[in-house]
mmCIF file of C-alpha atoms in Angstrom:
data_model
loop_
_atom_site.group_PDB
_atom_site.id
_atom_site.type_symbol
_atom_site.label_atom_id
_atom_site.label_comp_id
_atom_site.label_asym_id
_atom_site.label_seq_id
_atom_site.Cartn_x
_atom_site.Cartn_y
_atom_site.Cartn_z
ATOM 1 C CA MET O 260 -7.461 18.611 -12.760
ATOM 2 C CA LYS O 261 -6.955 15.674 -11.030
ATOM 3 C CA ARG O 262 -5.434 13.663 -13.347
ATOM 4 C CA LEU O 263 -3.645 16.549 -14.836
ATOM 5 C CA ILE O 264 -1.552 16.742 -11.612
ATOM 6 C CA ASP O 265 -1.130 13.385 -11.625
ATOM 7 C CA ILE O 266 0.460 13.239 -15.034
ATOM 8 C CA ALA O 267 2.535 15.990 -14.278
ATOM 9 C CA GLY O 268 3.512 14.997 -10.612
ATOM 10 C CA ALA O 269 4.566 11.207 -11.997
ATOM 11 C CA ALA O 270 6.607 12.850 -14.780
ATOM 12 C CA VAL O 271 8.471 15.042 -12.935
ATOM 13 C CA GLY O 272 8.927 12.696 -10.238
ATOM 14 C CA LEU O 273 10.282 10.379 -12.446
ATOM 15 C CA VAL O 274 12.861 12.619 -13.920
ATOM 16 C CA LEU O 275 13.938 14.013 -10.304
ATOM 17 C CA LEU O 276 14.171 10.935 -8.489
ATOM 18 C CA SER O 277 15.592 8.892 -11.484
ATOM 19 C CA PRO O 278 19.090 9.069 -9.580
ATOM 20 C CA VAL O 279 17.462 7.322 -6.269
ATOM 21 C CA MET O 280 15.450 4.711 -8.302
ATOM 22 C CA LEU O 281 18.632 3.655 -10.193
ATOM 23 C CA ALA O 282 20.554 3.614 -6.712
ATOM 24 C CA CYS O 283 17.813 1.043 -5.379
ATOM 25 C CA ALA O 284 17.328 -0.806 -8.490
ATOM 26 C CA LEU O 285 21.342 -1.459 -8.102
ATOM 27 C CA ALA O 286 20.589 -2.049 -4.715
ATOM 28 C CA VAL O 287 17.943 -4.715 -5.296
ATOM 29 C CA ARG O 288 20.092 -6.373 -7.883
ATOM 30 C CA ILE O 289 23.361 -6.606 -5.777
ATOM 31 C CA SER O 290 21.521 -7.583 -2.484
ATOM 32 C CA MET O 291 18.862 -10.136 -3.855
ATOM 33 C CA GLY O 292 19.609 -10.793 -7.557
ATOM 34 C CA ARG O 293 16.945 -10.237 -10.423
ATOM 35 C CA PRO O 294 14.022 -9.859 -10.902
ATOM 36 C CA ILE O 295 14.665 -5.993 -9.615
ATOM 37 C CA LEU O 296 10.861 -4.987 -10.027
ATOM 38 C CA PHE O 297 7.666 -6.741 -8.039
ATOM 39 C CA ARG O 298 4.783 -7.195 -10.370
ATOM 40 C CA GLN O 299 1.698 -8.103 -9.162
ATOM 41 C CA GLN O 300 -2.002 -7.808 -10.434
ATOM 42 C CA ARG O 301 -3.973 -5.276 -8.078
ATOM 43 C CA PRO O 302 -7.708 -4.324 -8.221
ATOM 44 C CA GLY O 303 -7.868 -0.206 -9.592
ATOM 45 C CA LEU O 304 -10.901 1.616 -10.168
ATOM 46 C CA GLY O 305 -13.918 -0.168 -10.284
ATOM 47 C CA GLY O 306 -12.127 -3.074 -9.197
ATOM 48 C CA ARG O 307 -10.289 -3.438 -12.216
ATOM 49 C CA SER O 308 -7.407 -5.218 -12.202
ATOM 50 C CA PHE O 309 -3.627 -3.891 -13.318
ATOM 51 C CA GLU O 310 -0.164 -4.750 -13.154
ATOM 52 C CA MET O 311 1.418 -2.980 -10.171
ATOM 53 C CA VAL O 312 4.938 -2.254 -10.185
ATOM 54 C CA LYS O 313 7.515 -1.863 -7.020
ATOM 55 C CA PHE O 314 11.200 -2.573 -6.069
ATOM 56 C CA ARG O 315 11.600 -5.964 -4.865
ATOM 57 C CA THR O 316 12.057 -6.083 -0.969
ATOM 58 C CA LEU O 317 11.705 -9.930 -0.610
ATOM 59 C CA ALA O 318 14.413 -12.283 -1.412
ATOM 60 C CA ASP O 319 13.614 -16.001 -2.483
ATOM 61 C CA TRP O 320 15.116 -17.928 0.156
ATOM 62 C CA ARG O 321 13.669 -21.236 1.083
ATOM 63 C CA ASP O 322 13.935 -23.814 3.757
ATOM 64 C CA ASP O 323 15.520 -27.407 3.131
ATOM 65 C CA LYS O 324 12.463 -28.769 1.291
ATOM 66 C CA GLY O 325 12.822 -26.255 -0.801
ATOM 67 C CA GLU O 326 9.551 -23.917 0.388
ATOM 68 C CA LEU O 327 9.714 -20.139 0.960
ATOM 69 C CA LEU O 328 10.538 -18.875 4.034
ATOM 70 C CA ARG O 329 7.889 -16.673 5.631
ATOM 71 C CA ASP O 330 7.694 -12.735 4.619
ATOM 72 C CA GLU O 331 9.960 -11.760 7.674
ATOM 73 C CA PHE O 332 12.336 -14.003 7.270
ATOM 74 C CA ARG O 333 12.954 -13.478 3.585
ATOM 75 C CA MET O 334 13.485 -9.593 3.677
ATOM 76 C CA PRO O 335 17.350 -8.429 3.810
ATOM 77 C CA ARG O 336 18.594 -5.366 4.875
ATOM 78 C CA VAL O 337 18.341 -3.524 1.728
ATOM 79 C CA GLY O 338 14.252 -4.452 1.839
ATOM 80 C CA ARG O 339 13.893 -3.304 5.044
ATOM 81 C CA ILE O 340 15.721 -0.289 4.365
ATOM 82 C CA LEU O 341 13.296 0.409 1.155
ATOM 83 C CA ARG O 342 10.236 -0.388 2.759
ATOM 84 C CA ALA O 343 11.238 1.940 5.949
ATOM 85 C CA ALA O 344 11.654 4.932 3.598
ATOM 86 C CA SER O 345 8.784 3.953 1.339
ATOM 87 C CA LEU O 346 11.481 4.018 -1.726
ATOM 88 C CA ASP O 347 10.114 0.441 -2.928
ATOM 89 C CA GLU O 348 6.871 2.729 -4.097
ATOM 90 C CA LEU O 349 8.840 4.791 -6.273
ATOM 91 C CA PRO O 350 8.279 2.719 -9.527
ATOM 92 C CA GLU O 351 4.435 3.099 -8.987
ATOM 93 C CA LEU O 352 4.729 6.717 -10.537
ATOM 94 C CA TRP O 353 5.019 4.635 -13.771
ATOM 95 C CA ASN O 354 1.244 3.501 -12.917
ATOM 96 C CA VAL O 355 0.364 6.903 -12.205
ATOM 97 C CA LEU O 356 1.893 7.934 -15.439
ATOM 98 C CA LYS O 357 -0.257 5.324 -17.583
ATOM 99 C CA GLY O 358 -3.532 5.629 -15.620
ATOM 100 C CA ASP O 359 -3.631 2.950 -13.863
ATOM 101 C CA MET O 360 -2.976 4.631 -10.374
ATOM 102 C CA SER O 361 -3.359 8.138 -8.919
ATOM 103 C CA LEU O 362 -0.766 10.032 -6.661
ATOM 104 C CA VAL O 363 -3.398 10.117 -4.157
ATOM 105 C CA GLY O 364 -5.659 7.645 -2.846
ATOM 106 C CA PRO O 365 -6.886 4.437 -1.491
ATOM 107 C CA ARG O 366 -3.487 2.173 -1.596
ATOM 108 C CA PRO O 367 -4.228 -0.707 -3.975
ATOM 109 C CA LEU O 368 -4.703 -4.381 -2.254
ATOM 110 C CA LEU O 369 -4.927 -7.873 -2.942
ATOM 111 C CA MET O 370 -7.380 -8.844 -5.643
ATOM 112 C CA ARG O 371 -8.275 -12.214 -3.259
ATOM 113 C CA TYR O 372 -9.780 -8.866 -0.892
ATOM 114 C CA LEU O 373 -12.327 -8.028 -3.358
ATOM 115 C CA PRO O 374 -15.075 -10.723 -2.274
ATOM 116 C CA ARG O 375 -14.656 -9.678 1.447
ATOM 117 C CA TYR O 376 -14.866 -6.313 1.660
ATOM 118 C CA THR O 377 -18.532 -4.793 2.955
ATOM 119 C CA PRO O 378 -20.553 -3.152 0.519
ATOM 120 C CA GLU O 379 -19.147 0.073 2.230
ATOM 121 C CA GLN O 380 -15.475 -0.818 2.534
ATOM 122 C CA ALA O 381 -15.832 -1.838 -1.469
ATOM 123 C CA ARG O 382 -16.692 2.200 -2.106
ATOM 124 C CA ARG O 383 -12.588 2.286 -1.608
ATOM 125 C CA HIS O 384 -12.760 1.800 -5.448
ATOM 126 C CA GLU O 385 -14.554 4.354 -6.720
ATOM 127 C CA VAL O 386 -11.395 6.181 -7.048
ATOM 128 C CA ARG O 387 -8.032 5.172 -8.666
ATOM 129 C CA PRO O 388 -5.911 3.888 -6.136
ATOM 130 C CA GLY O 389 -2.975 5.959 -4.765
ATOM 131 C CA VAL O 390 0.707 6.104 -4.338
ATOM 132 C CA THR O 391 -0.350 7.391 -0.884
ATOM 133 C CA GLY O 392 -3.443 8.312 0.700
ATOM 134 C CA TRP O 393 -5.770 9.233 3.913
ATOM 135 C CA ALA O 394 -4.885 6.455 5.796
ATOM 136 C CA GLN O 395 -1.217 6.437 5.024
ATOM 137 C CA VAL O 396 -1.143 9.951 6.978
ATOM 138 C CA ASN O 397 -3.544 8.921 9.504
ATOM 139 C CA GLY O 398 -1.649 5.512 11.029
ATOM 140 C CA ARG O 399 -0.165 3.993 8.063
ATOM 141 C CA ASN O 400 0.618 0.264 9.289
ATOM 142 C CA THR O 401 -0.288 0.933 12.821
ATOM 143 C CA ILE O 402 -4.327 1.239 12.391
ATOM 144 C CA ASP O 403 -6.299 -2.191 11.687
ATOM 145 C CA TRP O 404 -8.052 -3.053 8.418
ATOM 146 C CA ALA O 405 -11.166 -1.208 9.528
ATOM 147 C CA ASP O 406 -9.891 2.174 10.304
ATOM 148 C CA LYS O 407 -8.017 2.006 7.177
ATOM 149 C CA PHE O 408 -11.284 1.250 5.200
ATOM 150 C CA ALA O 409 -13.167 3.724 7.205
ATOM 151 C CA LEU O 410 -10.420 6.669 6.146
ATOM 152 C CA ASP O 411 -10.380 5.250 2.561
ATOM 153 C CA VAL O 412 -14.040 5.622 2.165
ATOM 154 C CA TRP O 413 -13.860 9.048 3.986
ATOM 155 C CA TYR O 414 -11.392 10.095 1.225
ATOM 156 C CA VAL O 415 -13.754 8.952 -1.374
ATOM 157 C CA ASP O 416 -16.582 11.034 -0.264
ATOM 158 C CA HIS O 417 -14.297 14.176 0.686
ATOM 159 C CA ARG O 418 -11.678 14.386 -2.187
ATOM 160 C CA SER O 419 -10.436 17.798 -3.402
ATOM 161 C CA THR O 420 -7.273 19.043 -4.679
ATOM 162 C CA ALA O 421 -6.769 20.750 -1.553
ATOM 163 C CA LEU O 422 -6.967 17.685 0.199
ATOM 164 C CA ASP O 423 -4.568 15.721 -2.213
ATOM 165 C CA LEU O 424 -1.956 18.679 -1.935
ATOM 166 C CA LYS O 425 -2.117 18.433 2.236
ATOM 167 C CA ILE O 426 -1.685 14.086 1.926
ATOM 168 C CA LEU O 427 1.005 14.687 -0.239
ATOM 169 C CA TRP O 428 2.808 16.977 1.815
ATOM 170 C CA LEU O 429 2.070 15.030 5.074
ATOM 171 C CA THR O 430 3.549 11.793 3.281
ATOM 172 C CA VAL O 431 6.649 13.463 2.876
ATOM 173 C CA MET O 432 6.986 14.794 6.333
ATOM 174 C CA ARG O 433 6.243 11.281 7.682
ATOM 175 C CA VAL O 434 8.520 9.364 5.302
ATOM 176 C CA VAL O 435 11.231 11.954 6.302
ATOM 177 C CA ARG O 436 10.375 11.581 10.042
ATOM 178 C CA ARG O 437 9.647 7.898 9.671
ATOM 179 C CA GLN O 438 6.232 8.283 11.477
ATOM 180 C CA ASP O 439 3.687 5.226 11.878
ATOM 181 C CA VAL O 440 6.546 2.873 10.674
ATOM 182 C CA ASN O 441 6.427 -0.296 12.491
ATOM 183 C CA ALA O 442 9.591 -1.505 13.605
ATOM 184 C CA GLU O 443 9.284 -5.167 11.649
ATOM 185 C CA VAL O 444 8.812 -3.078 8.410
ATOM 186 C CA GLY O 445 7.025 -6.222 7.345
ATOM 187 C CA THR O 446 3.923 -7.514 5.496
ATOM 188 C CA SER O 447 0.365 -6.531 6.889
ATOM 189 C CA PRO O 448 -1.701 -9.281 8.239
ATOM 190 C CA GLU O 449 -4.019 -10.765 5.814
ATOM 191 C CA PHE O 450 -7.419 -9.529 5.277
ATOM 192 C CA TRP O 451 -10.490 -11.815 6.135
ATOM 193 C CA GLY O 452 -13.505 -9.610 6.120
ATOM 194 C CA ALA O 453 -16.143 -9.994 8.601
ATOM 195 C CA GLU O 454 -16.169 -13.666 8.707
ATOM 196 C CA GLY O 455 -12.649 -14.486 9.539
ATOM 197 C CA PRO O 456 -10.322 -16.855 8.724
ATOM 198 C CA PRO O 457 -12.369 -19.886 7.306
ATOM 199 C CA ASP O 458 -10.813 -22.363 10.057
ATOM 200 C CA GLN O 459 -11.553 -19.714 12.752
ATOM 201 C CA PRO O 460 -14.160 -21.037 15.423
ATOM 202 C CA ALA O 461 -17.745 -18.826 15.450
ATOM 203 C CA ALA O 462 -17.198 -17.188 18.879
ATOM 204 C CA ALA O 463 -14.043 -15.855 17.138
ATOM 205 C CA ARG O 464 -15.806 -14.862 14.071
ATOM 206 C CA SER O 465 -18.104 -12.726 15.692
ATOM 207 C CA ALA O 466 -15.703 -11.137 17.531
ATOM 208 C CA SER O 467 -14.415 -9.973 14.371
ATOM 209 C CA SER O 468 -17.185 -8.973 12.952
ATOM 210 C CA ILE O 469 -17.500 -6.425 16.003
ATOM 211 C CA ALA O 470 -13.646 -5.827 15.408
ATOM 212 C CA ALA O 471 -14.544 -4.775 11.548
ATOM 213 C CA THR O 472 -16.730 -1.351 12.911
ATOM 214 C CA PRO O 473 -14.346 1.477 13.088
ATOM 215 C CA ALA O 474 -14.286 2.599 16.435
ATOM 216 C CA SER O 475 -14.559 6.282 15.507
ATOM 217 C CA ASN O 476 -16.734 8.332 12.553
ATOM 218 C CA ASP O 477 -14.357 11.350 13.033
ATOM 219 C CA MET O 478 -11.741 10.732 10.108
ATOM 220 C CA ARG O 479 -10.022 14.171 10.535
ATOM 221 C CA LEU O 480 -6.423 13.861 10.416
ATOM 222 C CA ARG O 481 -5.341 13.368 14.399
#
């Protein structure tokens, strides 16, 4: 049933939202040039990689030495608008149609994060990654990694058609209200796992390990 809903939802979405996607593509082309789409390998079901596509939101702006500026300095106004409204995610409907993703599931993160997960956190890959998910309607980018992963695993254990429909509805409401979106609309901080960054002092690593444990096991919508 979930796969049928994914196929139908993605197909209808691609048709109905095609004017919006065309407008986004033109805006990216005018403000940042080519390429219009951002493509990157991400871990999917079982941790297997697939090519995820999104609208590009970062310009190729460099410093005097020819090195790329930090992400927050490479995001033009168009990119900020696309991220704030989640319009940059629309091309992922193609990933859903292909079977790489689902409409609802844990968000696909970076391949380099795979060895940093605890066994419990790695369970988020027991289902297809989603365009939206339980963590996205329970804080999105305003909660820390530990809580995001706990919400992802909660979804894995409680997934159902009714829950998916609820998440889709709540996602629409949050996008319309621009709820749970950081003012900076920047990229998420790096996830280093319980050990922390390689150059982090031992005491700080210990604190990171404590912080990696979610504060509450109540994963219901707040």
